[in-house]
Every structure is written in C-alpha cells, then in structure tokens.
Coordinates of C-alpha atoms in Angstrom, one line a residue:
X1 CA 90.8 13.3 12.4
X2 CA 87.8 15.6 11.4
X3 CA 85.8 17.4 14.2
X4 CA 82.7 15.8 12.6
X5 CA 83.9 12.4 13.5
X6 CA 81.4 10.8 16.1
X7 CA 82.3 7.5 17.7
X8 CA 79.7 4.8 18.5
X9 CA 79.9 2.8 21.7
X10 CA 77.5 -0.2 21.8
X11 CA 76.5 -1.4 25.3
X12 CA 73.6 -3.9 24.1
X13 CA 75.5 -6.9 26.0
X14 CA 75.4 -5.3 29.2
X15 CA 72.7 -2.5 29.2
X16 CA 70.5 -4.6 27.0
X17 CA 70.9 -7.5 29.3
X18 CA 69.0 -5.5 32.0
X19 CA 65.9 -5.5 30.0
X20 CA 62.9 -7.4 31.5
X21 CA 62.5 -10.5 29.8
X22 CA 66.1 -10.5 28.1
X23 CA 68.7 -13.0 29.0
X24 CA 71.5 -13.4 26.7
X25 CA 73.7 -16.6 26.6
X26 CA 77.3 -16.5 25.9
X27 CA 76.6 -17.7 22.3
X28 CA 74.1 -14.7 21.8
X29 CA 76.6 -12.3 23.1
X30 CA 79.2 -13.8 20.6
X31 CA 76.8 -13.6 17.8
X32 CA 75.6 -10.1 18.5
X33 CA 79.0 -8.6 18.8
X34 CA 80.2 -10.2 15.6
X35 CA 77.0 -8.3 13.8
X36 CA 78.1 -5.3 15.4
X37 CA 81.7 -5.6 14.3
X38 CA 80.3 -6.3 10.8
X39 CA 78.4 -3.2 10.5
X40 CA 81.3 -0.9 11.7
X41 CA 80.6 0.0 15.4
X42 CA 83.6 1.4 17.1
X43 CA 83.2 0.0 20.6
X44 CA 81.5 -3.1 21.6
X45 CA 81.0 -3.4 25.3
X46 CA 80.9 -7.2 26.3
X47 CA 79.6 -7.0 29.8
X48 CA 81.1 -7.3 33.3
X49 CA 83.8 -9.7 33.8
X50 CA 83.6 -11.4 37.1
X51 CA 79.9 -10.3 37.6
X52 CA 78.3 -13.6 36.3
X53 CA 79.0 -17.0 34.7
X54 CA 77.7 -15.7 31.2
X55 CA 80.1 -12.8 31.1
X56 CA 83.0 -14.8 32.3
X57 CA 82.2 -17.3 29.5
X58 CA 82.0 -14.6 26.9
X59 CA 85.4 -12.8 28.0
X60 CA 87.0 -16.5 28.5
X61 CA 86.6 -17.0 24.7
X62 CA 85.9 -13.7 23.1
X63 CA 84.7 -13.3 19.4
X64 CA 87.5 -12.2 17.1
X65 CA 86.5 -8.7 15.9
X66 CA 88.0 -7.0 12.9
X67 CA 86.5 -3.4 13.0
X68 CA 85.2 -2.8 16.4
X69 CA 87.2 -3.0 19.8
X70 CA 85.9 -4.9 22.6
X71 CA 85.3 -3.1 25.8
X72 CA 85.1 -4.7 29.6
X73 CA 82.9 -3.0 32.0
X74 CA 83.4 -2.5 35.8
X75 CA 83.4 0.1 38.5
X76 CA 86.1 2.1 40.2
X77 CA 88.0 0.6 43.2
X78 CA 86.4 0.3 46.6
X79 CA 87.0 2.4 49.4
X80 CA 89.8 1.2 51.6
X81 CA 91.6 -0.8 48.9
X82 CA 94.3 0.3 46.3
X83 CA 93.3 0.0 42.7
X84 CA 96.1 -2.8 42.2
X85 CA 94.6 -4.9 45.1
X86 CA 90.9 -4.5 44.2
X87 CA 89.5 -7.8 43.2
X88 CA 86.8 -6.1 40.8
X89 CA 89.5 -4.3 39.0
X90 CA 91.6 -7.5 38.7
X91 CA 88.8 -9.2 37.1
X92 CA 88.3 -6.7 34.6
X93 CA 91.9 -6.3 33.7
X94 CA 92.4 -10.1 33.5
X95 CA 89.9 -10.0 30.5
X96 CA 92.7 -8.3 28.5
X97 CA 90.3 -6.3 26.3
X98 CA 91.8 -3.3 24.5
X99 CA 89.1 -1.0 26.3
X100 CA 88.3 -0.9 30.0
X101 CA 85.3 1.2 30.9
X102 CA 84.8 2.1 34.6
X103 CA 81.7 3.6 36.3
X104 CA 81.9 5.8 39.3
X105 CA 79.9 8.2 41.3
X106 CA 79.6 12.0 40.4
X107 CA 76.7 12.8 42.3
X108 CA 77.5 14.0 45.9
X109 CA 74.4 12.4 47.2
X110 CA 75.4 8.8 46.0
X111 CA 79.1 9.3 47.1
X112 CA 77.9 9.9 50.7
X113 CA 74.8 7.7 50.8
X114 CA 75.6 4.8 48.6
X115 CA 79.1 4.5 49.1
X116 CA 79.4 6.0 52.4
X117 CA 82.6 8.0 51.6
X118 CA 84.0 11.5 51.9
X119 CA 83.8 13.5 48.5
X120 CA 87.7 13.8 48.4
X121 CA 88.0 9.9 48.8
X122 CA 85.5 9.4 45.9
X123 CA 87.8 11.7 43.7
X124 CA 90.7 9.5 44.6
X125 CA 89.0 6.3 44.0
X126 CA 88.1 7.7 40.3
X127 CA 91.8 8.9 39.9
X128 CA 93.4 5.7 40.9
X129 CA 91.4 3.5 38.9
X130 CA 91.4 5.4 35.7
X131 CA 95.0 5.8 36.0
X132 CA 95.6 1.8 36.3
X133 CA 93.1 1.3 33.6
X134 CA 95.0 3.7 31.3
X135 CA 98.0 1.9 32.0
X136 CA 96.7 -1.6 31.5
X137 CA 94.4 -1.1 28.4
X138 CA 94.8 0.8 25.2
X139 CA 92.0 3.3 26.3
X140 CA 90.1 3.8 29.6
X141 CA 86.8 5.1 29.6
X142 CA 85.1 6.8 32.7
X143 CA 81.2 6.5 32.7
X144 CA 80.2 9.4 35.1
X145 CA 77.1 7.9 36.7
X146 CA 74.2 10.4 37.5
X147 CA 76.5 13.0 36.1
X148 CA 73.5 15.5 35.2
X149 CA 71.7 14.8 38.3
X150 CA 75.0 15.6 40.4
X151 CA 75.9 18.7 38.3
X152 CA 72.6 20.3 39.0
X153 CA 73.1 19.8 42.8
X154 CA 76.8 20.2 43.1
X155 CA 78.6 21.4 39.8
X156 CA 82.1 21.7 41.5
X157 CA 82.0 18.2 42.7
X158 CA 80.8 16.6 39.4
X159 CA 83.4 18.6 37.6
X160 CA 86.1 17.6 39.8
X161 CA 85.2 14.0 39.4
X162 CA 85.3 14.0 35.6
X163 CA 88.5 16.2 35.8
X164 CA 90.2 13.7 38.0
X165 CA 89.5 11.0 35.5
X166 CA 90.7 13.0 32.6
X167 CA 93.8 14.2 34.3
X168 CA 94.5 10.4 35.1
X169 CA 94.5 9.4 31.5
X170 CA 90.9 8.7 30.5
X171 CA 90.4 8.8 26.8
X172 CA 86.6 9.3 27.1
X173 CA 84.4 11.2 29.8
X174 CA 81.0 9.7 29.3
X175 CA 78.3 12.0 31.0
X176 CA 75.5 9.8 32.0
X177 CA 71.8 10.7 32.5
X178 CA 71.3 7.6 34.4
X179 CA 67.7 8.0 35.3
X180 CA 66.7 9.6 32.0
X181 CA 65.3 12.5 33.7
X182 CA 67.2 15.3 31.8
X183 CA 65.8 17.2 28.8
X184 CA 67.5 18.2 25.6
X185 CA 67.9 21.8 26.4
X186 CA 69.3 20.8 29.8
X187 CA 71.9 18.4 28.2
X188 CA 73.1 21.0 25.5
X189 CA 73.5 23.9 28.3
X190 CA 75.4 21.7 30.9
X191 CA 77.7 20.1 28.0
X192 CA 78.7 23.6 26.9
X193 CA 79.7 24.5 30.3
X194 CA 81.5 21.2 31.0
X195 CA 83.6 21.7 27.7
X196 CA 85.2 24.6 29.6
X197 CA 87.0 22.0 31.7
X198 CA 87.2 18.8 29.3
X199 CA 87.4 19.1 25.7
X200 CA 84.3 17.9 23.7
X201 CA 86.7 15.6 21.8
X202 CA 87.1 13.5 24.9
X203 CA 83.4 13.5 26.2
X204 CA 80.9 11.0 25.4
X205 CA 76.9 10.8 26.3
X206 CA 75.1 7.9 27.7
X207 CA 71.2 8.7 28.2
X208 CA 68.3 6.6 29.4
X209 CA 64.9 7.0 27.8
X210 CA 62.6 7.5 30.9
X211 CA 61.2 10.8 29.3
X212 CA 61.2 9.5 25.8
X213 CA 64.3 12.0 25.1
X214 CA 67.1 9.6 24.9
X215 CA 67.7 10.0 21.3
X216 CA 67.0 13.6 21.2
X217 CA 69.2 14.1 24.2
X218 CA 72.1 12.1 22.4
X219 CA 71.9 14.3 19.3
X220 CA 71.7 17.4 21.4
X221 CA 74.9 16.4 23.2
X222 CA 76.8 15.8 19.9
X223 CA 75.5 19.2 18.7
X224 CA 77.0 20.7 22.0
X225 CA 80.4 18.9 21.4
X226 CA 80.6 15.5 22.6
X227 CA 82.1 13.0 20.2
X228 CA 81.2 9.6 21.6
X229 CA 77.5 8.4 21.8
X230 CA 76.7 5.2 23.8
X231 CA 73.5 3.4 23.3
X232 CA 71.9 -0.1 22.7
X233 CA 70.2 -1.8 19.7
X234 CA 66.6 -0.9 19.5
X235 CA 66.9 1.0 22.6
X236 CA 67.1 -2.0 24.9
X237 CA 67.7 -1.4 28.5
X238 CA 66.1 -1.4 32.1
X239 CA 62.9 0.6 32.8
X240 CA 62.3 2.5 29.6
X241 CA 65.5 1.6 27.8
X242 CA 68.7 3.3 26.4
X243 CA 69.3 5.6 23.7
X244 CA 68.5 3.8 20.6
X245 CA 71.5 3.4 18.3
X246 CA 69.5 2.3 15.4
X247 CA 67.8 5.9 15.2
X248 CA 71.0 7.7 16.4
X249 CA 73.2 6.5 13.8
X250 CA 71.3 7.3 10.7
X251 CA 70.2 10.7 12.1
X252 CA 73.9 11.7 12.7
X253 CA 75.1 10.4 9.3
X254 CA 72.1 11.4 6.9
X255 CA 70.6 14.2 8.8
X256 CA 73.4 16.0 10.7
X257 CA 76.4 15.5 8.6
X258 CA 78.7 13.7 11.1
X259 CA 80.9 11.0 10.3
X260 CA 81.1 7.6 12.1
X261 CA 83.1 4.5 11.2
X262 CA 80.3 3.3 9.1
X263 CA 80.0 3.5 5.3
X264 CA 77.1 3.6 3.1
X265 CA 76.8 0.0 2.8
X266 CA 77.1 -0.4 6.6
X267 CA 74.3 2.0 7.2
X268 CA 72.1 0.1 4.7
X269 CA 72.5 -3.0 7.1
X270 CA 70.8 -1.1 10.0
X271 CA 67.4 -2.6 9.3
X272 CA 68.8 -6.0 9.2
X273 CA 70.8 -5.4 12.4
X274 CA 67.8 -4.1 14.1
X275 CA 65.7 -7.4 13.2
X276 CA 68.6 -9.7 13.8
X277 CA 68.7 -8.7 17.6
X278 CA 64.9 -9.1 17.8
X279 CA 65.2 -12.6 15.9
X280 CA 68.0 -13.5 18.3
X281 CA 65.8 -12.7 21.4
X282 CA 62.7 -14.3 19.7
X283 CA 60.6 -11.1 20.1
X284 CA 58.6 -9.4 17.5
X285 CA 60.0 -6.5 16.0
X286 CA 58.6 -2.8 16.4
X287 CA 56.7 -2.2 13.4
X288 CA 56.7 1.5 13.9
X289 CA 60.2 1.7 14.9
X290 CA 61.9 5.1 13.3
X291 CA 63.9 4.2 10.0
X292 CA 63.7 0.4 10.4
X293 CA 60.3 -0.5 11.3
X294 CA 58.1 -2.3 8.6
X295 CA 55.6 0.7 8.8
X296 CA 58.3 3.4 8.8
X297 CA 57.7 4.0 5.1
X298 CA 54.4 2.5 4.6
X299 CA 51.8 4.7 2.8
X300 CA 48.0 4.1 3.1
X301 CA 46.1 7.1 1.9
X302 CA 45.5 7.3 -1.8
X303 CA 46.8 11.0 -1.9
X304 CA 50.0 10.3 -0.3
X305 CA 50.7 7.6 -2.7
X306 CA 50.0 9.9 -5.6
X307 CA 52.2 12.4 -4.4
X308 CA 54.9 9.9 -3.6
X309 CA 54.8 8.6 -7.0
X310 CA 55.8 12.2 -8.2
X311 CA 58.3 13.0 -5.5
X312 CA 59.1 10.4 -2.7
X313 CA 60.4 13.3 -0.5
X314 CA 56.8 14.7 -0.1
X315 CA 56.4 12.0 2.7
X316 CA 59.7 10.4 2.9
X317 CA 62.4 12.2 5.1
X318 CA 65.2 10.0 3.6
X319 CA 65.2 7.2 1.1
X320 CA 64.5 4.0 3.0
X321 CA 66.9 2.0 1.0
X322 CA 69.7 3.9 2.6
X323 CA 69.1 2.2 5.9
X324 CA 68.2 -1.2 4.3
X325 CA 64.3 -0.5 4.5
X326 CA 62.0 -0.4 1.8
X327 CA 58.8 1.7 0.8
X328 CA 55.5 -0.2 1.4
X329 CA 52.3 0.7 -0.3
X330 CA 49.4 -0.3 1.9
X331 CA 46.2 -1.6 0.4
X332 CA 42.9 -1.1 2.6
X333 CA 39.5 0.2 2.3
X334 CA 41.0 3.6 2.5
X335 CA 43.2 3.1 -0.7
X336 CA 42.6 4.5 -3.9
X337 CA 43.8 3.4 -7.4
X338 CA 47.2 4.8 -6.9
X339 CA 47.8 2.4 -4.0
X340 CA 46.6 -0.5 -5.8
X341 CA 48.9 0.3 -8.8
X342 CA 51.9 1.2 -6.7
X343 CA 51.5 -2.2 -4.8
X344 CA 51.2 -4.0 -8.1
X345 CA 54.6 -2.5 -9.2
X346 CA 56.1 -3.7 -5.9
X347 CA 55.1 -7.3 -6.3
X348 CA 56.0 -7.3 -10.0
X349 CA 52.5 -7.2 -11.6
X350 CA 52.2 -5.4 -14.8
X351 CA 48.7 -4.1 -15.5
X352 CA 47.1 -1.3 -17.4
X353 CA 45.8 1.3 -15.1
X354 CA 42.5 1.5 -17.1
X355 CA 42.0 -2.2 -16.9
X356 CA 38.6 -2.8 -15.2
X357 CA 40.2 -5.6 -13.1
X358 CA 41.8 -3.0 -11.1
X359 CA 38.5 -1.4 -10.0
X360 CA 37.1 -4.9 -9.3
X361 CA 40.1 -5.8 -7.1
X362 CA 39.7 -2.4 -5.3
X363 CA 36.0 -3.0 -4.7
X364 CA 36.7 -6.6 -3.4
X365 CA 39.3 -5.3 -1.0
X366 CA 36.8 -2.8 0.5
X367 CA 34.1 -5.4 0.6
X368 CA 36.5 -7.8 2.3
X369 CA 37.7 -5.3 4.8
X370 CA 34.3 -4.5 5.5
X371 CA 34.0 -8.1 6.5
X372 CA 37.1 -8.0 8.8
X373 CA 39.9 -8.4 6.5
X374 CA 42.8 -6.1 7.1
X375 CA 45.3 -6.2 4.1
X376 CA 47.5 -3.4 5.3
X377 CA 49.2 -5.9 7.8
X378 CA 48.8 -9.1 5.6
X379 CA 50.7 -8.3 2.2
X380 CA 51.1 -11.9 1.2
X381 CA 47.2 -12.5 1.4
X382 CA 46.7 -9.3 -0.7
X383 CA 49.2 -10.5 -3.3
X384 CA 47.4 -13.7 -3.6
X385 CA 44.0 -12.0 -3.8
X386 CA 45.3 -9.5 -6.6
X387 CA 47.0 -12.3 -8.5
X388 CA 43.8 -14.5 -8.5
X389 CA 41.8 -11.6 -9.8
X390 CA 44.3 -10.5 -12.4
X391 CA 45.9 -13.8 -13.2
X392 CA 46.1 -17.4 -12.1
X393 CA 47.5 -18.8 -9.0
X394 CA 48.1 -22.7 -9.0
X395 CA 46.1 -24.7 -6.6
X396 CA 48.8 -26.5 -4.9
X397 CA 46.5 -28.6 -2.8
X398 CA 42.8 -28.7 -2.0
X399 CA 41.5 -29.2 1.3
X400 CA 38.5 -31.8 1.6
X401 CA 38.1 -31.5 5.3
X402 CA 39.7 -31.3 8.8
X403 CA 38.7 -32.0 12.4
X404 CA 40.4 -30.9 15.5
X405 CA 40.1 -32.2 18.9
X406 CA 41.2 -31.1 22.4
X407 CA 41.5 -33.4 25.4
X408 CA 42.4 -32.1 28.8
X409 CA 43.0 -34.7 31.2
X410 CA 45.4 -36.1 34.2
X411 CA 48.3 -37.9 32.7
X412 CA 50.1 -40.9 34.5
X413 CA 52.2 -38.5 36.7
X414 CA 49.2 -37.0 37.8
X415 CA 49.9 -33.7 35.8
X416 CA 47.2 -31.9 34.2
X417 CA 47.7 -31.6 30.5
X418 CA 45.8 -30.4 27.4
X419 CA 46.5 -32.3 23.9
X420 CA 45.4 -31.1 20.7
X421 CA 45.0 -33.5 17.7
X422 CA 44.2 -32.8 14.0
X423 CA 42.8 -35.0 11.4
X424 CA 43.0 -33.8 7.9
X425 CA 42.0 -34.9 4.3
X426 CA 43.8 -33.0 1.4
X427 CA 44.0 -33.6 -2.3
X428 CA 47.5 -32.8 -3.8
X429 CA 47.4 -33.4 -7.5
X430 CA 45.9 -36.9 -8.2
X431 CA 46.6 -38.0 -4.8
X432 CA 44.2 -38.0 -1.7
X433 CA 45.8 -37.9 1.7
X434 CA 44.8 -38.2 5.3
X435 CA 47.0 -37.2 8.1
X436 CA 46.9 -37.0 11.8
X437 CA 49.1 -34.9 14.0
X438 CA 49.3 -33.6 17.7
X439 CA 50.3 -30.3 18.4
X440 CA 50.8 -27.5 21.1
X441 CA 47.3 -26.1 20.6
X442 CA 44.7 -26.8 17.7
X443 CA 46.4 -24.5 15.3
X444 CA 49.8 -26.0 15.6
X445 CA 48.2 -29.5 15.5
X446 CA 46.5 -28.3 12.2
X447 CA 49.7 -26.9 10.8
X448 CA 51.5 -30.2 11.7
X449 CA 48.9 -32.2 10.0
X450 CA 49.1 -30.1 6.8
X451 CA 52.5 -30.2 6.7
X452 CA 52.8 -34.0 7.0
X453 CA 50.7 -34.1 4.0
X454 CA 52.5 -31.3 1.9
X455 CA 56.2 -31.8 2.9
X456 CA 57.0 -34.9 1.1
X457 CA 55.7 -33.3 -2.1
X458 CA 56.8 -29.8 -1.7
X459 CA 60.3 -29.8 0.0
X460 CA 60.2 -26.0 -0.2
X461 CA 58.1 -26.1 2.8
X462 CA 60.8 -27.8 5.1
X463 CA 62.6 -24.4 6.1
X464 CA 59.3 -22.5 6.6
X465 CA 57.9 -21.9 10.2
X466 CA 55.4 -19.7 12.0
X467 CA 56.8 -17.1 14.1
X468 CA 53.7 -14.9 15.2
X469 CA 50.0 -15.6 15.8
X470 CA 47.5 -13.2 16.6
X471 CA 43.9 -13.2 17.2
X472 CA 41.5 -10.2 17.4
X473 CA 37.8 -10.2 18.3
X474 CA 36.1 -8.1 15.9
X475 CA 32.7 -8.2 17.4
X476 CA 33.1 -8.1 21.1
X477 CA 29.4 -7.9 21.8
X478 CA 29.1 -11.4 20.1
X479 CA 30.5 -13.1 23.1
X480 CA 31.9 -16.6 22.3
X481 CA 30.2 -16.4 18.9
X482 CA 32.1 -13.4 17.8
X483 CA 33.9 -12.8 14.4
X484 CA 37.5 -13.3 14.8
X485 CA 40.6 -12.1 12.7
X486 CA 43.7 -14.1 12.6
X487 CA 47.0 -13.0 11.6
X488 CA 50.1 -15.3 10.9
X489 CA 53.6 -14.3 10.2
X490 CA 55.8 -16.8 8.6
X491 CA 59.5 -16.8 8.0
X492 CA 61.8 -19.2 5.8
X493 CA 65.5 -20.2 5.8
X494 CA 66.2 -17.1 3.7
X495 CA 65.1 -14.8 6.2
X496 CA 62.1 -13.9 4.1
X497 CA 58.9 -12.9 6.1
X498 CA 55.4 -12.7 5.2
X499 CA 51.9 -12.1 7.0
X500 CA 48.5 -13.5 6.0
X501 CA 45.1 -13.3 7.4
X502 CA 41.8 -15.3 7.9
X503 CA 38.7 -14.1 9.1
X504 CA 35.8 -16.4 10.3
X505 CA 33.3 -16.9 13.3
X506 CA 35.2 -19.8 14.0
X507 CA 38.9 -19.3 15.3
X508 CA 40.1 -22.3 13.8
X509 CA 38.6 -21.9 10.5
X510 CA 40.0 -18.3 10.5
X511 CA 43.4 -20.0 11.4
X512 CA 43.3 -22.3 8.6
X513 CA 42.6 -19.7 6.0
X514 CA 45.6 -17.7 7.1
X515 CA 47.6 -20.9 7.2
X516 CA 46.4 -21.9 3.8
X517 CA 47.5 -18.5 2.2
X518 CA 50.9 -18.7 4.1
X519 CA 51.7 -21.9 2.6
X520 CA 50.5 -21.1 -0.8
X521 CA 52.3 -17.9 -0.9
X522 CA 55.7 -19.7 0.2
X523 CA 55.2 -22.0 -2.8
X524 CA 54.1 -19.5 -5.4
X525 CA 57.0 -17.3 -4.4
X526 CA 59.5 -20.2 -4.8
X527 CA 58.1 -21.3 -8.1
X528 CA 56.6 -24.8 -7.1
X529 CA 54.8 -26.5 -9.7
X530 CA 51.5 -27.7 -8.8

C-alpha cells in the first residue's frame, strides 16, 4: 500500500451524538451509516454496545455495509477484572463487528484520579484489553485519550501506554486531543517524537475543535506521519465539536496529494453528504461551511465576477464541482453588469450584454435592496424578477384578498392555546376560490389556505414544503411598525431547494410575498401550465 494512503474513520454516530440538540434514533444511525458506506469511508463507528438502548438496537440489526467496515466502541477493562470477564468488553465483542475500538487513559493524572489505579496497572489494563480485542476482531483500535495532555506532563508514561497497545496487537493507535487544546505545531512535533516508538503507518489522530484547530491539527498530524484520521460529518461533537471530515477529506485528496478510499465520484458527493446529515437532523446547513456551503463559492463583487469569468482560479481555490458544489453569482446592490450576466447564464437566460433591459434590471435590484430586499440570499426571487423584466412569467394564480386571525384562549382541558386561521380568496384561471385553513401560526395558516386552493389544480405542489422561515427587523427604531424582511426556504421531493424574500411593514404581508414567490418559482421550474 502506498505511503500516501490515509484511512478515514468516521465517529459521527457516537461523537456526533454528543452534540447538544442531536439525538440519533437507530433508524437515523442506519441511514447515516449507509451514506458513509456509499461514499467510501473506510471505518464507520456505530456507537457503544451496551451503553444505551439506541446503540443496542443499532448493533442488534446493523446495516449491511459494502465498502466500509463497522466499528464498535468501548473502553478498556476495569480494574480488578480480567478482560475475559469484563461485562463492558463482553457487550462490545457480542456486537460481532469487524473492528473494535477501545479507549484508555494515557494521562497519568487521569489514571490516578479518574480510575484510581497505579500507572503500571493502567498499562496492564490496556494491554489485556487490546490483546483480547485483536483476538476477537479483525482489527483492534486503541484510542489514547488525552494523549497530548498526558505526553506534555509525563511523556514516558504516555508512550508506555501506546506501546503496550501496539505490542498487544492494535492495528491503530489513535492519538487523541480530547480537550481540543493542542495547536498544530505541537501536534506535529509530538507526533514526530512518537513515531520513534510506534510507526506512523499504525498511528491515527482524533482532534476536538475547542481552539478552532481540529482540521488544521488533523492535517498537521498526517503531514507528521499518521495514516488514520478520525472525525465527524460537519464537525459534530460535544462542546465545540470534532474534526470536520467534510473539510479534511478534500484537503487531503485535492490539496495534499494523499489517497483515501474515495474516488473522484465519491468526493463529488461530499456536498450531498454534508447536507444529508443536516436534513436528517432537521437543522439548517452552515451556508459558510468550507467546500460545501452554499456561500463557499458565492461571488458578490462585480470585479470578482469579471476576474472569475476570465480565470476561475482567481477567487476559487478548487473547482466547486469536484466536491459536488457549484459556483454562485450573487446579485445585490454591490453587483455590476458582470454579476447580472453571469447569473443569467446560471439560470439559462440568454441575453445580449448590451440589452438596455440589463441596465433596467440592475437599477431595479439596487432600488429594491435600498427598500430592504436582499437578493444575495433569495435566488429564486431574483430569477423571477429577472424573467419578468426580460421575458414573461405565467400568472398561475391571482390573490384577491386574505385575512388572518389569531385567537388565544383556554380550551376544554383548561390549557392555554393560540390558534391561527386564514381566509383567502384567489383566482386560478377562470375559477375563483375561497378557502379557510388553520395552522401553527399565521404564516402556516396562510400557506395551508393557499395550498388548499392550488393543490387540486397544480399537483406539482404536493411534494413542496417550507423548511426555514426567518424574519429580520430592518428599522429597529420603528418599534412594532418597523419594516420587516421575511426569508423563506423551500424544498421539494427531488431535494431541490430555493429561497425567496418578501418585504413590508406588515410581517404577514411580507410573508405572503415570499410565499407567493416560492410557489410561483416551483410551478415555473416544473413547467406548469397556467
């Protein structure tokens, strides 16, 4: 195997589950494991057998992986027990995974205080446990907890711990920066010293992000000789998170020339994988995420766009399509003609650069943004605006009026409830319809009423749903009469996402404007006939 081969070990299903607000079900774990397998991750850690019912359920019926190997996590044997008779180890081995990863103490302070054992006994606990794991599984992995802190305090003991695991048959010795406090230069120096005792081909790195250096530390460790990198999708993890594999993998493959188990097509699915995990957790994706964020290759300044037209490398460190992302030309009041023309090309509008309508559109965008619109985050609303200036957009429906009422009262169970009801009149073709619907808030009620009128005539809308709703006060000094901006994000059954915007002194009116654009954009894109 080439010395440039780096193995990727994903611990999202365990470390990621420690993120505040994240609670994986067994079904979530299975779905995520299959996506990791599909993309070519080498190791997928499923969790800790025996630790909780969710992990027991997952390991009781694990997904069938084709490319990745499933790992079970646990800890070394307890003091005063043999490895064969330790119930914790028994639960791990009963999971019958190909890989077993055991964590043990390598900081003398923790051995003495947390475990209450002598240093020699701690080393024996590691040795016995890893030896049994190497016998029972295809590969044994030793996670050296708090290794860098331990090494700084007592390097002889820290090295003795990992040497014991290596000599006992561990395939991988993973050096853990458990509190995330080590910096890249320290990582590189310490690993350089450790490789004098354990070869880099058997070393791994596991970093937390408490100083914002988890990715940098992981890359520095590879540069220093380690050949396994542990991390999580999108950097999920306790406190500040773990090393983000979504950033590490393309940096290794596209920047540093290392080999992973992933081919070009696999790396091209990283954006999908990043957004998949966010969708599974029902949380918004980080638009500024390196490589995969929707703004990672977004260009707003007119001069930038002109340069990119000539040579993309000017402002893009890699081709966005290599990780499944795309270039995004933002149109705003800072935009020049280059931005507008580039955005036209993105959405498939052919127009002569000298067409006076381009100038008209640019001036209208600037005027609207002066009024509070922000098209750099509402691409669908911009496309509709542009097409209405340059060409025709069908009028799929025409609002006659709407009324929204909220009622706050005590129900029959003596519970305080707030109900929203929307009444809406809309004309679709030659038909006038009036609908009434309730909802979880006035905007949801309005959406439900509008859908009630439109869904029978436009079945394309049945798989469309709103995934995010944001309100921003543009004139804080205006108090309750302030101008508000509403941003709505929508998604359909194909996984297509789009954002729309509405601005008004009335938040419900602004919401309707954004909602109107969202539905119109969906119908236009799907080729609906008005």
